[in-house]
Short mmCIF file of C-alpha atoms in Angstrom, two decimals:
data_model
loop_
_atom_site.label_atom_id
_atom_site.label_comp_id
_atom_site.label_asym_id
_atom_site.label_seq_id
_atom_site.Cartn_x
_atom_site.Cartn_y
_atom_site.Cartn_z
CA UNK A 5 29.49 66.71 -84.73
CA UNK A 6 29.26 69.62 -87.20
CA UNK A 7 26.10 70.59 -89.10
CA UNK A 8 27.73 69.35 -92.30
CA UNK A 9 28.42 65.94 -90.76
CA UNK A 10 24.87 65.70 -89.41
CA UNK A 11 23.44 66.48 -92.84
CA UNK A 12 25.81 63.99 -94.47
CA UNK A 13 24.79 61.27 -91.99
CA UNK A 14 21.09 62.02 -92.43
CA UNK A 15 21.21 61.77 -96.20
CA UNK A 16 23.87 59.06 -96.52
CA UNK A 17 21.33 56.36 -97.27
CA UNK A 18 19.10 58.52 -99.49
CA UNK A 19 22.02 58.96 -101.89
CA UNK A 20 21.57 55.31 -102.93
CA UNK A 21 17.85 54.96 -102.21
CA UNK A 22 16.97 54.35 -105.87
CA UNK A 23 19.67 51.73 -106.43
CA UNK A 24 18.31 48.25 -107.06
CA UNK A 25 20.05 45.17 -105.79
CA UNK A 26 18.82 42.07 -107.67
CA UNK A 27 18.34 38.91 -105.66
CA UNK A 28 18.88 36.58 -108.62
CA UNK A 29 20.89 36.45 -111.81
CA UNK A 30 18.93 33.60 -113.38
CA UNK A 31 21.93 31.30 -113.29
CA UNK A 32 21.62 27.73 -111.98
CA UNK A 33 22.83 26.98 -108.46
CA UNK A 34 25.52 24.55 -109.61
CA UNK A 35 27.22 23.47 -112.80
CA UNK A 36 26.09 19.84 -112.47
CA UNK A 37 23.78 17.79 -110.32
CA UNK A 38 26.81 16.76 -108.25
CA UNK A 39 27.53 20.41 -107.47
CA UNK A 40 23.92 21.20 -106.60
CA UNK A 41 23.76 18.18 -104.30
CA UNK A 42 27.03 19.16 -102.60
CA UNK A 43 25.79 22.73 -102.04
CA UNK A 44 22.40 21.69 -100.67
CA UNK A 45 23.90 19.01 -98.44
CA UNK A 46 26.46 21.40 -96.94
CA UNK A 47 23.86 24.14 -96.50
CA UNK A 48 21.48 21.73 -94.76
CA UNK A 49 24.18 20.30 -92.47
CA UNK A 50 25.38 23.73 -91.33
CA UNK A 51 21.83 24.96 -90.75
CA UNK A 52 21.09 21.83 -88.77
CA UNK A 53 24.25 22.30 -86.68
CA UNK A 54 23.37 25.92 -85.83
CA UNK A 55 19.60 25.36 -85.62
CA UNK A 56 19.43 26.53 -81.99
CA UNK A 57 21.66 29.56 -82.47
CA UNK A 58 19.64 32.70 -83.24
CA UNK A 59 22.73 34.78 -84.02
CA UNK A 60 24.26 32.71 -86.80
CA UNK A 61 22.88 32.84 -90.33
CA UNK A 62 23.75 30.26 -92.99
CA UNK A 63 22.93 31.16 -96.59
CA UNK A 64 23.32 29.36 -99.89
CA UNK A 65 23.71 30.80 -103.40
CA UNK A 66 22.69 34.26 -102.16
CA UNK A 67 23.96 37.56 -103.50
CA UNK A 68 26.48 39.13 -101.16
CA UNK A 69 26.65 42.89 -101.78
CA UNK A 70 29.73 44.50 -100.32
CA UNK A 71 29.73 48.06 -101.70
CA UNK A 72 26.75 50.32 -101.14
CA UNK A 73 25.42 51.98 -104.26
CA UNK A 74 27.24 49.63 -106.62
CA UNK A 75 25.17 46.48 -107.29
CA UNK A 76 27.82 45.12 -109.63
CA UNK A 77 30.06 44.59 -106.63
CA UNK A 78 28.61 41.30 -105.57
CA UNK A 79 29.31 37.61 -105.29
CA UNK A 80 27.00 34.67 -104.69
CA UNK A 81 28.98 32.25 -102.52
CA UNK A 82 27.71 28.70 -102.69
CA UNK A 83 27.48 28.68 -98.89
CA UNK A 84 28.35 31.42 -96.40
CA UNK A 85 28.10 31.71 -92.63
CA UNK A 86 27.57 35.04 -90.88
CA UNK A 87 27.86 35.50 -87.13
CA UNK A 88 26.23 38.22 -85.05
CA UNK A 89 23.12 38.64 -87.20
CA UNK A 90 19.56 37.43 -86.77
CA UNK A 91 18.85 33.99 -88.14
CA UNK A 92 16.08 34.75 -90.63
CA UNK A 93 15.79 34.46 -94.39
CA UNK A 94 16.85 37.31 -96.65
CA UNK A 95 16.62 37.98 -100.38
CA UNK A 96 20.23 39.13 -100.40
CA UNK A 97 22.89 40.11 -97.91
CA UNK A 98 24.08 43.72 -97.84
CA UNK A 99 27.10 44.15 -95.63
CA UNK A 100 26.49 47.86 -94.91
CA UNK A 101 22.96 47.13 -93.66
CA UNK A 102 24.03 44.22 -91.46
CA UNK A 103 27.23 45.96 -90.27
CA UNK A 104 29.14 42.73 -90.80
CA UNK A 105 30.02 40.12 -93.37
CA UNK A 106 30.59 36.40 -93.67
CA UNK A 107 33.13 34.78 -91.38
CA UNK A 108 33.29 31.62 -93.50
CA UNK A 109 32.64 31.01 -97.18
CA UNK A 110 32.45 27.72 -99.08
CA UNK A 111 32.74 27.43 -102.85
CA UNK A 112 31.94 24.16 -104.64
CA UNK A 113 34.52 24.25 -107.39
CA UNK A 114 33.60 23.41 -110.97
CA UNK A 115 35.16 23.66 -114.40
CA UNK A 116 33.79 27.16 -114.99
CA UNK A 117 34.64 28.52 -111.51
CA UNK A 118 37.99 26.94 -110.61
CA UNK A 119 40.18 29.87 -111.68
CA UNK A 120 38.00 32.51 -110.03
CA UNK A 121 37.66 30.34 -106.91
CA UNK A 122 41.43 30.05 -106.54
CA UNK A 123 42.39 33.60 -107.49
CA UNK A 124 39.72 36.29 -107.79
CA UNK A 125 37.36 35.18 -105.04
CA UNK A 126 40.25 34.29 -102.78
CA UNK A 127 41.64 37.81 -103.00
CA UNK A 128 38.19 39.40 -102.65
CA UNK A 129 37.17 37.36 -99.62
CA UNK A 130 40.46 38.15 -97.93
CA UNK A 131 39.83 41.85 -98.51
CA UNK A 132 36.32 41.45 -97.02
CA UNK A 133 37.87 39.93 -93.88
CA UNK A 134 36.32 36.51 -94.40
CA UNK A 135 38.23 34.55 -91.77
CA UNK A 136 38.04 31.12 -93.43
CA UNK A 137 37.62 30.09 -97.05
CA UNK A 138 37.00 26.53 -98.19
CA UNK A 139 36.96 24.98 -101.65
CA UNK A 140 35.39 21.58 -102.30
CA UNK A 141 35.61 19.66 -105.57
CA UNK A 142 32.90 16.95 -105.57
CA UNK A 143 34.23 15.41 -108.79
CA UNK A 144 37.93 15.65 -107.81
CA UNK A 145 38.70 17.03 -111.26
CA UNK A 146 39.75 20.61 -110.62
CA UNK A 147 41.66 20.77 -107.33
CA UNK A 148 44.79 18.93 -106.19
CA UNK A 149 42.73 17.50 -103.34
CA UNK A 150 38.96 17.44 -103.01
CA UNK A 151 39.07 19.86 -100.06
CA UNK A 152 41.18 22.98 -99.67
CA UNK A 153 40.89 25.32 -96.72
CA UNK A 154 42.43 28.66 -95.83
CA UNK A 155 42.50 30.89 -92.76
CA UNK A 156 43.13 34.61 -92.83
CA UNK A 157 46.43 35.67 -91.28
CA UNK A 158 47.61 39.25 -91.51
CA UNK A 159 45.36 39.91 -94.49
CA UNK A 160 46.41 36.82 -96.48
CA UNK A 161 45.08 33.29 -96.61
CA UNK A 162 47.24 30.54 -95.16
CA UNK A 163 46.40 26.91 -96.02
CA UNK A 164 44.76 24.72 -93.39
CA UNK A 165 46.09 21.20 -92.77
CA UNK A 166 44.21 17.91 -92.84
CA UNK A 167 44.83 15.76 -89.76
CA UNK A 168 45.60 12.04 -89.63
CA UNK A 169 41.89 11.23 -89.48
CA UNK A 170 41.21 13.13 -92.69
CA UNK A 171 39.57 16.04 -90.86
CA UNK A 172 40.06 19.71 -91.61
CA UNK A 173 39.18 21.95 -88.68
CA UNK A 174 37.12 25.13 -88.97
CA UNK A 175 37.93 27.21 -85.92
CA UNK A 176 35.32 29.78 -86.88
CA UNK A 177 32.50 27.22 -86.97
CA UNK A 178 33.82 24.84 -84.34
CA UNK A 179 33.41 21.80 -86.60
CA UNK A 180 35.44 19.30 -88.57
CA UNK A 181 35.12 18.95 -92.33
CA UNK A 182 35.74 15.75 -94.26
CA UNK A 183 34.94 14.74 -97.85
CA UNK A 184 32.65 11.74 -98.25
CA UNK A 185 32.07 10.72 -101.83
CA UNK A 186 30.59 13.70 -103.67
CA UNK A 187 29.62 15.61 -100.54
CA UNK A 188 31.43 17.52 -97.81
CA UNK A 189 30.52 16.28 -94.36
CA UNK A 190 30.24 18.56 -91.33
CA UNK A 191 31.38 16.61 -88.26
CA UNK A 192 30.37 17.49 -84.70
CA UNK A 193 33.63 17.46 -82.66
CA UNK A 194 31.75 16.46 -79.50
CA UNK A 195 30.45 13.22 -80.95
CA UNK A 196 32.81 12.74 -83.91
CA UNK A 197 29.66 11.97 -85.87
CA UNK A 198 28.56 13.69 -89.11
CA UNK A 199 25.84 16.29 -88.64
CA UNK A 200 22.71 14.82 -90.28
CA UNK A 201 21.04 16.79 -93.03
CA UNK A 202 17.27 17.13 -93.06
CA UNK A 203 16.41 13.87 -94.84
CA UNK A 204 18.96 11.98 -92.72
CA UNK A 205 17.57 13.59 -89.57
CA UNK A 206 14.06 12.52 -90.62
CA UNK A 207 15.32 8.98 -91.26
CA UNK A 208 17.00 8.98 -87.84
CA UNK A 209 13.78 10.19 -86.19
CA UNK A 210 11.80 7.51 -88.01
CA UNK A 211 14.31 4.84 -86.98
CA UNK A 212 14.18 6.12 -83.40
CA UNK A 213 10.37 6.04 -83.52
CA UNK A 214 10.45 2.44 -84.73
CA UNK A 215 12.98 1.51 -82.05
CA UNK A 216 10.76 3.13 -79.43
CA UNK A 217 7.71 1.28 -80.77
CA UNK A 218 9.62 -2.01 -80.75
CA UNK A 219 10.84 -1.37 -77.20
CA UNK A 220 7.28 -0.52 -76.11
CA UNK A 221 5.95 -3.68 -77.78
CA UNK A 222 8.66 -5.74 -76.11
CA UNK A 223 7.89 -4.07 -72.78
CA UNK A 224 4.19 -4.81 -73.16
CA UNK A 225 4.94 -8.38 -74.22
CA UNK A 226 7.25 -8.79 -71.24
CA UNK A 227 4.60 -7.24 -69.01
CA UNK A 228 1.99 -9.60 -70.46
CA UNK A 229 4.39 -12.51 -69.94
CA UNK A 230 4.94 -11.41 -66.36
CA UNK A 231 1.20 -11.13 -65.86
CA UNK A 232 0.70 -14.60 -67.32
CA UNK A 233 3.49 -15.95 -65.12
CA UNK A 234 1.92 -14.25 -62.10
CA UNK A 235 -1.47 -15.71 -62.99
CA UNK A 236 0.10 -19.15 -63.39
CA UNK A 237 1.89 -18.70 -60.07
CA UNK A 238 -1.35 -17.74 -58.34
CA UNK A 239 -3.14 -20.64 -60.04
CA UNK A 240 -0.44 -23.05 -58.86
CA UNK A 241 -0.57 -21.47 -55.42
CA UNK A 242 -4.34 -21.91 -55.27
CA UNK A 243 -3.97 -25.49 -56.48
CA UNK A 244 -1.38 -26.09 -53.79
CA UNK A 245 -3.69 -24.51 -51.21
CA UNK A 246 -6.56 -26.77 -52.35
CA UNK A 247 -4.27 -29.80 -52.19
CA UNK A 248 -3.17 -28.74 -48.72
CA UNK A 249 -6.80 -28.33 -47.68
CA UNK A 250 -7.62 -31.77 -49.10
CA UNK A 251 -4.62 -33.21 -47.29
CA UNK A 252 -5.72 -31.65 -44.01
CA UNK A 253 -9.28 -32.82 -44.62
CA UNK A 254 -8.06 -36.37 -45.26
CA UNK A 255 -5.80 -36.14 -42.24
CA UNK A 256 -8.69 -35.01 -40.05
CA UNK A 257 -10.88 -37.78 -41.48
CA UNK A 258 -8.17 -40.31 -40.72
CA UNK A 259 -7.76 -38.90 -37.24
CA UNK A 260 -11.53 -39.17 -36.68
CA UNK A 261 -11.51 -42.75 -37.99
CA UNK A 262 -8.58 -43.60 -35.77
CA UNK A 263 -10.31 -41.97 -32.79
CA UNK A 264 -13.52 -43.86 -33.52
CA UNK A 265 -11.59 -47.12 -33.91
CA UNK A 266 -9.76 -46.45 -30.66
CA UNK A 267 -13.04 -45.71 -28.91
CA UNK A 268 -14.56 -48.86 -30.35
CA UNK A 269 -11.52 -50.86 -29.26
CA UNK A 270 -11.78 -49.43 -25.75
CA UNK A 271 -15.51 -50.23 -25.65
CA UNK A 272 -14.84 -53.80 -26.75
CA UNK A 273 -12.05 -54.08 -24.21
CA UNK A 274 -14.32 -52.71 -21.48
CA UNK A 275 -17.08 -55.18 -22.43
CA UNK A 276 -14.56 -58.00 -22.47
CA UNK A 277 -13.29 -57.09 -19.01
CA UNK A 278 -16.88 -56.73 -17.80
CA UNK A 279 -17.72 -60.22 -19.12
CA UNK A 280 -14.57 -61.67 -17.63
CA UNK A 281 -15.37 -60.08 -14.27
CA UNK A 282 -18.89 -61.42 -14.35
CA UNK A 283 -17.65 -64.88 -15.33
CA UNK A 284 -15.16 -64.84 -12.48
CA UNK A 285 -17.91 -63.91 -10.03
CA UNK A 286 -20.11 -66.75 -11.29
CA UNK A 287 -17.28 -69.20 -10.90
CA UNK A 288 -16.77 -68.01 -7.37
CA UNK A 289 -20.39 -68.94 -6.76
CA UNK A 290 -19.83 -72.34 -8.31
CA UNK A 291 -21.60 -71.51 -11.49
CA UNK A 292 -19.78 -72.21 -14.72
CA UNK A 293 -20.68 -69.59 -17.26
CA UNK A 294 -21.68 -70.88 -20.66
#
């Protein structure tokens, strides 16, 4: 590298060191409450889906600066996804600092943005090599269908189809997209279930907590029932053992009584035989016993 090139590289950034890049223009996030809700829901769903990926950043309504030294060259996509960068918050996104740009951009179309969304932004995002571009109309007033999607092919956007289930596939994000009322759902292809946003995830956790508590209560109740049944079984067993002991006691008593009666009978029989023998002897002597 020549001395001139080294000097140019060293001072490349200092040339624009005094340039300011605002992080807000004071404009509202969306044209209506429907648009704000759609933006926040989509942003939350995508962040939830990529929550464990440290190299994917999802931003909403953030200035995207794409030409160093020229702050006017910016857009603020409603939602954008950038791969290969650290997942931490930023005031704005400067492509020359990050050495990359968004791979997917979503615009929530409104009355004031529909023309720019379909023409100006579409051309710009294609030139910035944004691989996929999606438009969602929560009110279904400004687009032919509520969801339009495009994928970059040879520098131009080609429309993406909607399948028989109503899904549009984002290859870049690895998810399905489907309109649901005034929001755009992100669907996990592994489960075919919508990715829950934060409040939905909290509701699911609360429901799961209640289910776990109910299951634990039922388990304890069942355990208590089993313990009661075991206690009753042991009680019945002890009662049966006592009855068996009483039966054996009565049996032994009866056996003793029978033995005593038999002994008494034998004694009486012996006495009778003794008397008869004595009487016979007396008769042999000519004495008649009384």
